[in-house]
Coordinates of C-alpha atoms in Angstrom, one line a residue:
Chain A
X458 CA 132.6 158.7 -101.7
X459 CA 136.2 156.9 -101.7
X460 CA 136.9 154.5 -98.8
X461 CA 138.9 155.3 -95.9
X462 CA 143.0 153.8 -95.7
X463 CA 142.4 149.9 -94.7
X464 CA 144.8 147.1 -93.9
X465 CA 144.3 144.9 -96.7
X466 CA 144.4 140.9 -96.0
X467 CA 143.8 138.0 -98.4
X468 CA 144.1 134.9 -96.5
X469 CA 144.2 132.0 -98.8
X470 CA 142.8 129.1 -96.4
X471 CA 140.5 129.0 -94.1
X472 CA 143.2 128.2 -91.2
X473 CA 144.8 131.7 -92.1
X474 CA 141.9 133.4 -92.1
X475 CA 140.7 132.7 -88.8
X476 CA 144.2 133.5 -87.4
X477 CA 143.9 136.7 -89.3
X478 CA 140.4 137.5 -87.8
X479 CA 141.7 136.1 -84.2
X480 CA 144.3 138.7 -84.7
X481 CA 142.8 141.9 -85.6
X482 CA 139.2 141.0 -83.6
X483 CA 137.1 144.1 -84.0
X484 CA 139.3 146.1 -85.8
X485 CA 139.0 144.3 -89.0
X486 CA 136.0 143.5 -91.1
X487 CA 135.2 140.5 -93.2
X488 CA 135.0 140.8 -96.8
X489 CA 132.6 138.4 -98.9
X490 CA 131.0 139.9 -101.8
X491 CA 131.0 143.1 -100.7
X492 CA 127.8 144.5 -102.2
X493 CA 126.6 146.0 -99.1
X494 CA 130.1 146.6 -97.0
X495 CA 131.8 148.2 -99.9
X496 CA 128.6 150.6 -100.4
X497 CA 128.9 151.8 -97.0
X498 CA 132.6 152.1 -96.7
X499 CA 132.2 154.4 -99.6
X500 CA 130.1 156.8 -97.8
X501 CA 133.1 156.0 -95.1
X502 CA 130.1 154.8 -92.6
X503 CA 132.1 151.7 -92.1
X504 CA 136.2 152.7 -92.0
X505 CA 137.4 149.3 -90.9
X506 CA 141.4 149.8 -89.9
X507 CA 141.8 146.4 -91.5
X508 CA 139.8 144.2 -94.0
X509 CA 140.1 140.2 -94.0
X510 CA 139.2 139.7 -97.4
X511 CA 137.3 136.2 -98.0
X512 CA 137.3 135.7 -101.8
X513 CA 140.4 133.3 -102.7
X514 CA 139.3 130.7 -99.7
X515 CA 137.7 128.0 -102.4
X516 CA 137.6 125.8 -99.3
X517 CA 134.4 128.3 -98.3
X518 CA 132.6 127.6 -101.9
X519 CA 130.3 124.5 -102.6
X520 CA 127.2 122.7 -102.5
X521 CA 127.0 118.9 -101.3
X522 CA 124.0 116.9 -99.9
X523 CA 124.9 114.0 -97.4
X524 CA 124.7 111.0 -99.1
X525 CA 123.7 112.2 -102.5
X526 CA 124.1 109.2 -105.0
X527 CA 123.3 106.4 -102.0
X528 CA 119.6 107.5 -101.3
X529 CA 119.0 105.1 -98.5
X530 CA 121.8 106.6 -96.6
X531 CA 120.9 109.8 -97.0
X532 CA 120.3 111.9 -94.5
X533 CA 120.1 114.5 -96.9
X534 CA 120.5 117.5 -95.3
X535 CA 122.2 120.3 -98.0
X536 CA 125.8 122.5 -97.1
X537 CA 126.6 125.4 -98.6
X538 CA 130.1 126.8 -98.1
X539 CA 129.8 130.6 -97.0
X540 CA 131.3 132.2 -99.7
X541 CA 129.0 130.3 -102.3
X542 CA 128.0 133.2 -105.2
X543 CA 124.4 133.6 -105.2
X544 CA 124.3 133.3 -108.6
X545 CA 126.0 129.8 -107.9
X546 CA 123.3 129.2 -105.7
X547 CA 120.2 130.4 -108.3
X548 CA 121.6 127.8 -110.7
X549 CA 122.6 124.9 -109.3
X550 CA 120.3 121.5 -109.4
X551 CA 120.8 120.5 -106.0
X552 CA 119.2 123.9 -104.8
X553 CA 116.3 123.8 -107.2
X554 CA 115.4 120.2 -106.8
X555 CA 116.4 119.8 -102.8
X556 CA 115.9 123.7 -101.7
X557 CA 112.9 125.1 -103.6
X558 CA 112.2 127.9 -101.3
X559 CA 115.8 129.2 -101.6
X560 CA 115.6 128.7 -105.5
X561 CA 112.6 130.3 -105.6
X562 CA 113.8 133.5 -103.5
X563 CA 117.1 133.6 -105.4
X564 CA 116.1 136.0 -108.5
X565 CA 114.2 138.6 -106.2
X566 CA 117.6 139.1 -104.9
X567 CA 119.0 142.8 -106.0
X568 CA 119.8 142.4 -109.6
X569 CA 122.1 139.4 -111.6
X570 CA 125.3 141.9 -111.4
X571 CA 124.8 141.7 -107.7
X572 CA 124.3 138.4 -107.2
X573 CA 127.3 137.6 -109.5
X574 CA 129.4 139.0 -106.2
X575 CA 127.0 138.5 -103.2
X576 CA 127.6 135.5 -101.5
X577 CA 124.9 133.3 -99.1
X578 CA 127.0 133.7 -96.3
X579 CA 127.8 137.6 -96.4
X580 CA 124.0 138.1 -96.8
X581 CA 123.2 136.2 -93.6
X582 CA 125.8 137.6 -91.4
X583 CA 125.0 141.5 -92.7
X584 CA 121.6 140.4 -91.1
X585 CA 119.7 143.0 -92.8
X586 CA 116.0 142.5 -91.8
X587 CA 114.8 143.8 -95.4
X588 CA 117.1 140.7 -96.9
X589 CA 115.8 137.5 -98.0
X590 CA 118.2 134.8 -97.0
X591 CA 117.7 135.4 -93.8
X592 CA 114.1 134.8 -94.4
X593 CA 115.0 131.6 -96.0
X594 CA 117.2 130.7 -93.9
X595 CA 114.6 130.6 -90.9
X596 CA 111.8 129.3 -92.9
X597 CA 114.2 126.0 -93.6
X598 CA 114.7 125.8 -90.1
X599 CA 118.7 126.3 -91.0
X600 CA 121.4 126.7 -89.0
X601 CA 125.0 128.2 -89.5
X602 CA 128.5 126.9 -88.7
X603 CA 130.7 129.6 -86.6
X604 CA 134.0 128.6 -86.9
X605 CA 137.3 130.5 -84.5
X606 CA 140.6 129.3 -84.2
X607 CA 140.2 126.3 -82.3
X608 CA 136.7 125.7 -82.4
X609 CA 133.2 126.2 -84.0
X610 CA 129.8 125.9 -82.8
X611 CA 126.4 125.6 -84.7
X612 CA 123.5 128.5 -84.5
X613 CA 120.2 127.6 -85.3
X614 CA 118.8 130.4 -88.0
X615 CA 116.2 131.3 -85.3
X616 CA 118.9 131.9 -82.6
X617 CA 121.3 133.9 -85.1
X618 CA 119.6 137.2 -85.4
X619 CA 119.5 139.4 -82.3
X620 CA 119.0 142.6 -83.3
X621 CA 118.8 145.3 -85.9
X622 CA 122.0 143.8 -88.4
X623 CA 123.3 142.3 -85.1
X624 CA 123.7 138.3 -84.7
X625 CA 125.4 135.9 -82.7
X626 CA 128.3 135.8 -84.1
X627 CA 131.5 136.9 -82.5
X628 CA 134.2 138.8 -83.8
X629 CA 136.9 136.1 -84.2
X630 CA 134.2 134.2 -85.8
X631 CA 133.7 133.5 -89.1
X632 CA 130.5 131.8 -90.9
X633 CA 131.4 129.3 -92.6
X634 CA 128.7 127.1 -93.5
X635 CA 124.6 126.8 -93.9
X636 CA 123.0 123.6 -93.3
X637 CA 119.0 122.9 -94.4
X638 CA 118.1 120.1 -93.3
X639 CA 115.9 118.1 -95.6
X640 CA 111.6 118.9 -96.1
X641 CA 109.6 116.4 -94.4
X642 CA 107.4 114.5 -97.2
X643 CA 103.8 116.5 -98.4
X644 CA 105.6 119.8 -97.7
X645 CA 105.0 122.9 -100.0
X646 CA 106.9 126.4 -99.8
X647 CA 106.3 129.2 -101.8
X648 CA 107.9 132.7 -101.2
X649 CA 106.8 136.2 -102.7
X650 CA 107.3 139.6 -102.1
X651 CA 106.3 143.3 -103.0
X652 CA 109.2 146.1 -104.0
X653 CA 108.7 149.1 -106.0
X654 CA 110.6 147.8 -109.2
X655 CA 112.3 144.7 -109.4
X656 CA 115.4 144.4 -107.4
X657 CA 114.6 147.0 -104.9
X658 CA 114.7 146.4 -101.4
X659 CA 111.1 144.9 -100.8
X660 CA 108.5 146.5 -99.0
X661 CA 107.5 143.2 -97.7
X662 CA 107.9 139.4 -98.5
X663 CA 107.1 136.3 -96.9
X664 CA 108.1 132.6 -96.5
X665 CA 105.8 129.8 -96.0
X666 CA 106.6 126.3 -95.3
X667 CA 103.7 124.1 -95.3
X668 CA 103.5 120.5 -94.3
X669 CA 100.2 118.1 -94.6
X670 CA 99.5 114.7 -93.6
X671 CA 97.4 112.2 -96.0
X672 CA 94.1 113.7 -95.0
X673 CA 95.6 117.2 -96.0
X674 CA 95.8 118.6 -92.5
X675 CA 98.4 120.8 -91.4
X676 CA 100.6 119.5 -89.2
X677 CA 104.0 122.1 -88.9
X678 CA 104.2 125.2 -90.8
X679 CA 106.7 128.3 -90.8
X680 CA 105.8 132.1 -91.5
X681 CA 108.2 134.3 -91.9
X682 CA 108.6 137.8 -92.9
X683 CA 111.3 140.6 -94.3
X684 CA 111.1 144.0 -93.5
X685 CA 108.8 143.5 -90.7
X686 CA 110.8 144.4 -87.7
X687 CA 114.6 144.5 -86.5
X688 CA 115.4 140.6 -87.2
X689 CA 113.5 138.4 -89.4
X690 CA 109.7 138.0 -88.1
X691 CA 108.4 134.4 -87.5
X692 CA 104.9 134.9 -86.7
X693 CA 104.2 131.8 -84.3
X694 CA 101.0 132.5 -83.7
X695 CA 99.5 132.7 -87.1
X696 CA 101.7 129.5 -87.7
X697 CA 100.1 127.8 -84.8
X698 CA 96.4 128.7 -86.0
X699 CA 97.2 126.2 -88.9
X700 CA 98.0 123.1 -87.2
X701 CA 95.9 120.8 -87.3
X702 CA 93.3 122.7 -89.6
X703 CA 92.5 122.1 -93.4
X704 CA 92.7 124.3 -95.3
X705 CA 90.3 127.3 -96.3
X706 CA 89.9 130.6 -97.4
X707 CA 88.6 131.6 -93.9
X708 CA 91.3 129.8 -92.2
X709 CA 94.0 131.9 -94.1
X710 CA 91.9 135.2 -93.4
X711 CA 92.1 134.5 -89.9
X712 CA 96.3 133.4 -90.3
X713 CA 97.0 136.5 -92.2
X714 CA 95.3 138.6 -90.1
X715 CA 96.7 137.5 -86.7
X716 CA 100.5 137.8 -89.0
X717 CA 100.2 141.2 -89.5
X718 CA 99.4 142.0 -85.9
X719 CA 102.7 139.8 -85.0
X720 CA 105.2 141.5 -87.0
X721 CA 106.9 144.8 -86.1
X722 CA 107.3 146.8 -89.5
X723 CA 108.2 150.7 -89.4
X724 CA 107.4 153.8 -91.2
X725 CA 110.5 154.7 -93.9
X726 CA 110.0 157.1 -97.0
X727 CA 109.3 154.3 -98.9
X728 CA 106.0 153.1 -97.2
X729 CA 104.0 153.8 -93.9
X730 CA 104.4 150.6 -91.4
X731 CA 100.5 150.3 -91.8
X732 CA 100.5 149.5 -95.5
X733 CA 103.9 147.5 -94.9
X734 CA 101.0 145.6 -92.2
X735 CA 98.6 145.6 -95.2
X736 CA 101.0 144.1 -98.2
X737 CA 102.5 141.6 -95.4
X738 CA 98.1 140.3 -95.1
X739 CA 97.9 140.1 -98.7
X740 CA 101.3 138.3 -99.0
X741 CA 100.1 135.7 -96.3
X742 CA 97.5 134.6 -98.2
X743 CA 99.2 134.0 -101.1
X744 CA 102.0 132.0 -100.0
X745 CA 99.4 129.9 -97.9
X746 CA 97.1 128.8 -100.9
X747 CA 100.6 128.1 -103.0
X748 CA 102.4 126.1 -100.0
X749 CA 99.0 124.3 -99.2
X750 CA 98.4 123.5 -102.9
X751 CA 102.0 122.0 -103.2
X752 CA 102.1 120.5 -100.1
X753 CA 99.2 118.3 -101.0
X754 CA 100.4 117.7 -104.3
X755 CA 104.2 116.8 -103.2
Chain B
X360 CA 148.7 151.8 -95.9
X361 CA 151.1 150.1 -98.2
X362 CA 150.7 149.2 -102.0
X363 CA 149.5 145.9 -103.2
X364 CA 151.4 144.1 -106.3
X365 CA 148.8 143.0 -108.6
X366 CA 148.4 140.9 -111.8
X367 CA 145.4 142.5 -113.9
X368 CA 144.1 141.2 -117.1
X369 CA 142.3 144.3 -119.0
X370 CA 140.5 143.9 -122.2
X371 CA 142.8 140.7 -122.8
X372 CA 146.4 142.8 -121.8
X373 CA 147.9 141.8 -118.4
X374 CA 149.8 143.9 -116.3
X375 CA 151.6 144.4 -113.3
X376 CA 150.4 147.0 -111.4
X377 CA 151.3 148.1 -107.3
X378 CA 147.7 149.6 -106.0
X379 CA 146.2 150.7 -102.8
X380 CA 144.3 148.3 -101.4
X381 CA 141.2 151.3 -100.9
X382 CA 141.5 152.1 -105.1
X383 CA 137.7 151.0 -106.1
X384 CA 137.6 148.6 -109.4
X385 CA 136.5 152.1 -111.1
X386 CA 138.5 154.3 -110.4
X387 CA 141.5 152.0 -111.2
X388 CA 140.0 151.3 -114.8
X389 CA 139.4 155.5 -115.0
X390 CA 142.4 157.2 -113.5
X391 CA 145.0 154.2 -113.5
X392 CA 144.5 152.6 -116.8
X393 CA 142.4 156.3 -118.5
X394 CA 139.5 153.8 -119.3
X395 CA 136.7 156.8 -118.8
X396 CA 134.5 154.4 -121.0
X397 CA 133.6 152.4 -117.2
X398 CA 131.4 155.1 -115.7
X399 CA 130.5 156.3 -112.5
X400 CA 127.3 157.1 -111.1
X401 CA 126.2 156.5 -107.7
X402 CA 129.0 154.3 -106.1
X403 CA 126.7 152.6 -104.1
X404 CA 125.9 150.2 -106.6
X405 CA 122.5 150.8 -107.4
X406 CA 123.0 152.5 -110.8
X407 CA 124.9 149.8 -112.9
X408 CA 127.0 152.4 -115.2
X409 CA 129.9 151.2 -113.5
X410 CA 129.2 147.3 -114.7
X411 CA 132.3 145.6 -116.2
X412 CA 132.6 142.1 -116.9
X413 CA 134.8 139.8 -114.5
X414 CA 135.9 136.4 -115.5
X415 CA 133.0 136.9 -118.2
X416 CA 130.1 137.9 -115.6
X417 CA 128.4 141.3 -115.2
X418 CA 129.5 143.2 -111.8
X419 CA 130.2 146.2 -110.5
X420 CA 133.6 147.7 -110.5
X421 CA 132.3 150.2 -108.0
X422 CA 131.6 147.3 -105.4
X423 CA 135.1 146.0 -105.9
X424 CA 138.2 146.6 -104.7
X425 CA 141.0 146.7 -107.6
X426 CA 143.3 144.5 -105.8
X427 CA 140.5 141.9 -105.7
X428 CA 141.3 141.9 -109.1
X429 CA 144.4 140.5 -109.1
X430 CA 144.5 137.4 -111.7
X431 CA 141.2 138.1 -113.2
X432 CA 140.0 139.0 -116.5
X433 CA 138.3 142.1 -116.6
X434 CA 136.7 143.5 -119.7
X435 CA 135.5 147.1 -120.0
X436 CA 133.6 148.8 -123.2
X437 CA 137.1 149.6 -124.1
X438 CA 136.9 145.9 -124.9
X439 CA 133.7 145.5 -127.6
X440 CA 134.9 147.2 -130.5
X441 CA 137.8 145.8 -132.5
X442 CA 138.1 149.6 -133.9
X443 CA 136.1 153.0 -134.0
X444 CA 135.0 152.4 -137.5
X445 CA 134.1 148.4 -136.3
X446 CA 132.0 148.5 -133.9
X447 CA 130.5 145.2 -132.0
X448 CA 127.0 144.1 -133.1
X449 CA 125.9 145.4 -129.9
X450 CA 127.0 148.5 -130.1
X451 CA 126.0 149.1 -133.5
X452 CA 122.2 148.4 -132.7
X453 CA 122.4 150.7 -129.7
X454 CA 123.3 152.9 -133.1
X455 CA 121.0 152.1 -135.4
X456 CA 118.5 151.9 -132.9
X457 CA 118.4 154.9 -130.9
X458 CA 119.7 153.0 -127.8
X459 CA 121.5 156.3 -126.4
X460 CA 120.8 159.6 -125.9
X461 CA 123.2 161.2 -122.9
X462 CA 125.0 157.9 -123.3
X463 CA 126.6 158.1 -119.4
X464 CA 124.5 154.9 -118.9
X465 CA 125.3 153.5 -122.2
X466 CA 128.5 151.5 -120.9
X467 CA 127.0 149.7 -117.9
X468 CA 124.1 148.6 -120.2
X469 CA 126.4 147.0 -122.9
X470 CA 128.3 145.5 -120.4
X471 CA 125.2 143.9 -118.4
X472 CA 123.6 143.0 -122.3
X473 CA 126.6 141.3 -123.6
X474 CA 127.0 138.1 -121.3
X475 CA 122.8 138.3 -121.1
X476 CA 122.3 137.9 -124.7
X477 CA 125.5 135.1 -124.9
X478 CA 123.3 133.2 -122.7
X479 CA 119.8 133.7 -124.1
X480 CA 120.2 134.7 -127.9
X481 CA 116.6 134.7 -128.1
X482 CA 115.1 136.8 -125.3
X483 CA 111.3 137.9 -125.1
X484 CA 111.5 141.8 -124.3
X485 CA 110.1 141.0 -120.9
X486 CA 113.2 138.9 -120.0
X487 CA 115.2 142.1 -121.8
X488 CA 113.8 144.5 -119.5
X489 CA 114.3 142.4 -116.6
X490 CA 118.0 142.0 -117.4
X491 CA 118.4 145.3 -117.1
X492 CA 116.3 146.3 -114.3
X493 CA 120.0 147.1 -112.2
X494 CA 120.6 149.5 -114.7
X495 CA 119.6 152.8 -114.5
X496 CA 118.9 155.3 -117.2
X497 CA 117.5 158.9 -116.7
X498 CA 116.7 160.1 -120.6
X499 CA 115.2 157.1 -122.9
X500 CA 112.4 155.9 -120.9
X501 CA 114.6 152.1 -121.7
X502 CA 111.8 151.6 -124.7
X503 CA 114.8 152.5 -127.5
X504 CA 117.5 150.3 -125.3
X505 CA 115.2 147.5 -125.6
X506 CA 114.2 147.5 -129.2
X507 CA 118.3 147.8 -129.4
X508 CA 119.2 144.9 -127.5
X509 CA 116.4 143.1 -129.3
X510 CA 118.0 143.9 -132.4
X511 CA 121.1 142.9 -131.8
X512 CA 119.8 139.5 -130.5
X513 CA 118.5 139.3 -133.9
X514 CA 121.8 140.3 -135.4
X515 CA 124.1 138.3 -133.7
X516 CA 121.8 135.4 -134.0
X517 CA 122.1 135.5 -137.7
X518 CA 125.8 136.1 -137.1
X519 CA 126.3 132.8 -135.6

């Protein structure tokens, strides 16, 4: 239960720390808050020979929306720095008032001692499928900034996860920034999900963006789901059921049930992958009537 | 792999210390500085005794390296009561209300309760319980832990 030996680095810029991680490449591994590396380099299932420590880049740490303060100009798509604190994140006005579906998943997140640590950018690379910002992060239609020495690219959330905690990233890349780009007006999102006790890894959860035109028709929406398969689920054909549609009770019977044939969930000790199908239906319909209601109302 | 020179505020006293850069938070606090009050449960950070506050916020010195710790502020339970006949608010309604029984949870609770109750002095016992849903404790059933952080809501709200 005590870490293997490690190289320890603590760049204290970004510059460095690419350099650092352009060095070492797969020997080392990246440290942001830790709360799910440091677990499992306790029970020495991760013994990185060196670790690139993230935590005293403050260049990596912030929240701005382009053109805030000049609304016409504003494109007003959000950036969050990587190592943002989600606790940072659950608090601060810009998310609640411009991100509502990441303010809203914020406190289902582990517990506030976690999230006091865990940073947005640690939790999306990790790329656990049972995690929610990678949920959110898809339902926003978001994309990340990969940054190397001498260069960075942008990955579309959708593109980024390509396997069981696998994504695109690289291993002299380092994540660096989340962009969400702005709701289109009459949207509504809700998110929920079901865990044992609060805090717990869920047994399912789901993410709805909803977006209505005047007459209250559907015109784009997002599904997506945790737990449900190796990556983050986005169930494209329940989604596409909905456009163009009103919306109903029979409607969202018929979306919920074609969304729990489309995900991939798997029997663990905690629940068998057909209640996991079950919970995911019941979820659906919740987050419909809540996005549809505030979609109309936004 | 080769020591780390660190600058560690403790329960307000900063020190110099050279640590390996694998030492966890805990076991620093423990078998560096003999602070057995921080407690160790499951290491994987799921239990909370290990909670300390750094820089004033709840976390888990478990999930930390100590060298992360370099020119922080870290305060332990060592850190609540200004003497063993004075104990802090807190801890004296864990007393007076049954709070404890095995008390090897007792730590990461104060620890978690202290920054909660700074920021709502007046909390509803749902928003208790929720507080300390990351921290686990195997004897009281949490009913006694709650009426004792409620009381010392009460107490340090007359206090202020």
């Amino acid at each position: 239960m005590k870490p293997a030996p490690f190289e320890y680095i603590a760049p204290t810029s970004l510059a460095e720390a690419l350099t650092a991680v352009h060095k070492h490449g797969s020997d080392a591994s990246l440290l942001a808050g830790g709360q799910s590396l440091v677990p499992v380099m306790n029970f020495r299932l991760a013994q990185p020979a060196a670790l690139i420590d993230l935590n005293n880049i403050p260049e990596l740490d912030y929240v701005r929306r382009e053109g805030n303060g000049q609304p016409e100009a504003a494109s007003g798509h959000l950036h969050i720095g990587s190592m943002t604190r989600q606790r940072t994140l659950e608090r601060h006005p810009l998310i609640a008032q411009y991100a509502p579906l990441l303010h809203e998943a914020m406190p289902y997140i582990a517990h506030p001692q976690i999230r006091n640590r865990g940073t947005i950018g640690g939790s999306l690379a990790h790329a656990d499928p049972a995690a929610e910002l990678p949920v959110i992060l898809l339902a926003l239609d978001g994309r990340v900034q990969l940054q190397k020495s001498g260069g960075a690219r942008w990955v579309h959330g959708r593109d980024f996860y390509t396997d069981l905690f696998t994504t695109a990233r690289a291993e002299d890349e380092i994540l660096t920034e989340i962009e969400l780009p702005p709701l289109p007006p009459r949207t509504g999102v809700a998110f929920t999900e079901i865990a044992r006790r609060h805090g717990d890894y869920a047994l399912s959860g789901v993410a709805a963006v909803v977006t209505v035109d005047e007459r209250g028709i559907c015109t784009a929406v997002r599904l997506v789901y945790l737990n449900a398969g190796d990556t983050p689920i986005s169930a494209t054909q329940a989604a596409a059921l909905l456009v163009g549609q009103a919306a109903s009770e029979e409607l969202f019977t018929a979306v919920a049930h074609t969304a729990q044939q489309e995900i991939a969930p798997t029997d663990d000790i905690h629940a068998t992958a057909k209640y996991k199908r079950h919970l995911a239906q019941v979820l659906t319909m919740r987050v419909l009537q809540q996005a549809f209601t505030r979609a109309v109302s936004a | 792999m080769s020591d780390h020179t660190t600058l560690i505020t403790v329960n307000g006293k900063t020190e110099a210390h050279a640590i390996e850069p694998r030492l966890l938070l805990s076991d620093f606090l423990r078998h560096e500085l003999g602070l057995t009050g921080t407690h160790v449960g499951c290491e994987h950070g799921v239990c909370g005794a290990c909670t300390v506050l750094f820089d004033g916020q709840p976390v888990r010195s478990c999930l930390m390296f100590a060298v992360q710790a370099s020119g922080h502020e870290i305060t332990t339970v060592e850190g609540l009561a200004q003497s063993m006949d004075n104990l802090h608010p807190l801890q004296q309604a864990f007393w007076d209300a049954h709070g404890l029984q095995c008390g090897f949870c007792t730590p990461g609770i104060l620890m978690t309760l202290l920054p909660f109750l700074a920021e709502n002095p007046q909390p509803t016992e749902t928003e208790v319980r929720e507080a300390l849903s990351g921290n686990l404790c195997r004897c009281t059933g949490y009913q006694h832990i709650v009426d004792a952080a409620l009381l010392a809501a009460r107490r340090m709200e007359i206090g202020n």
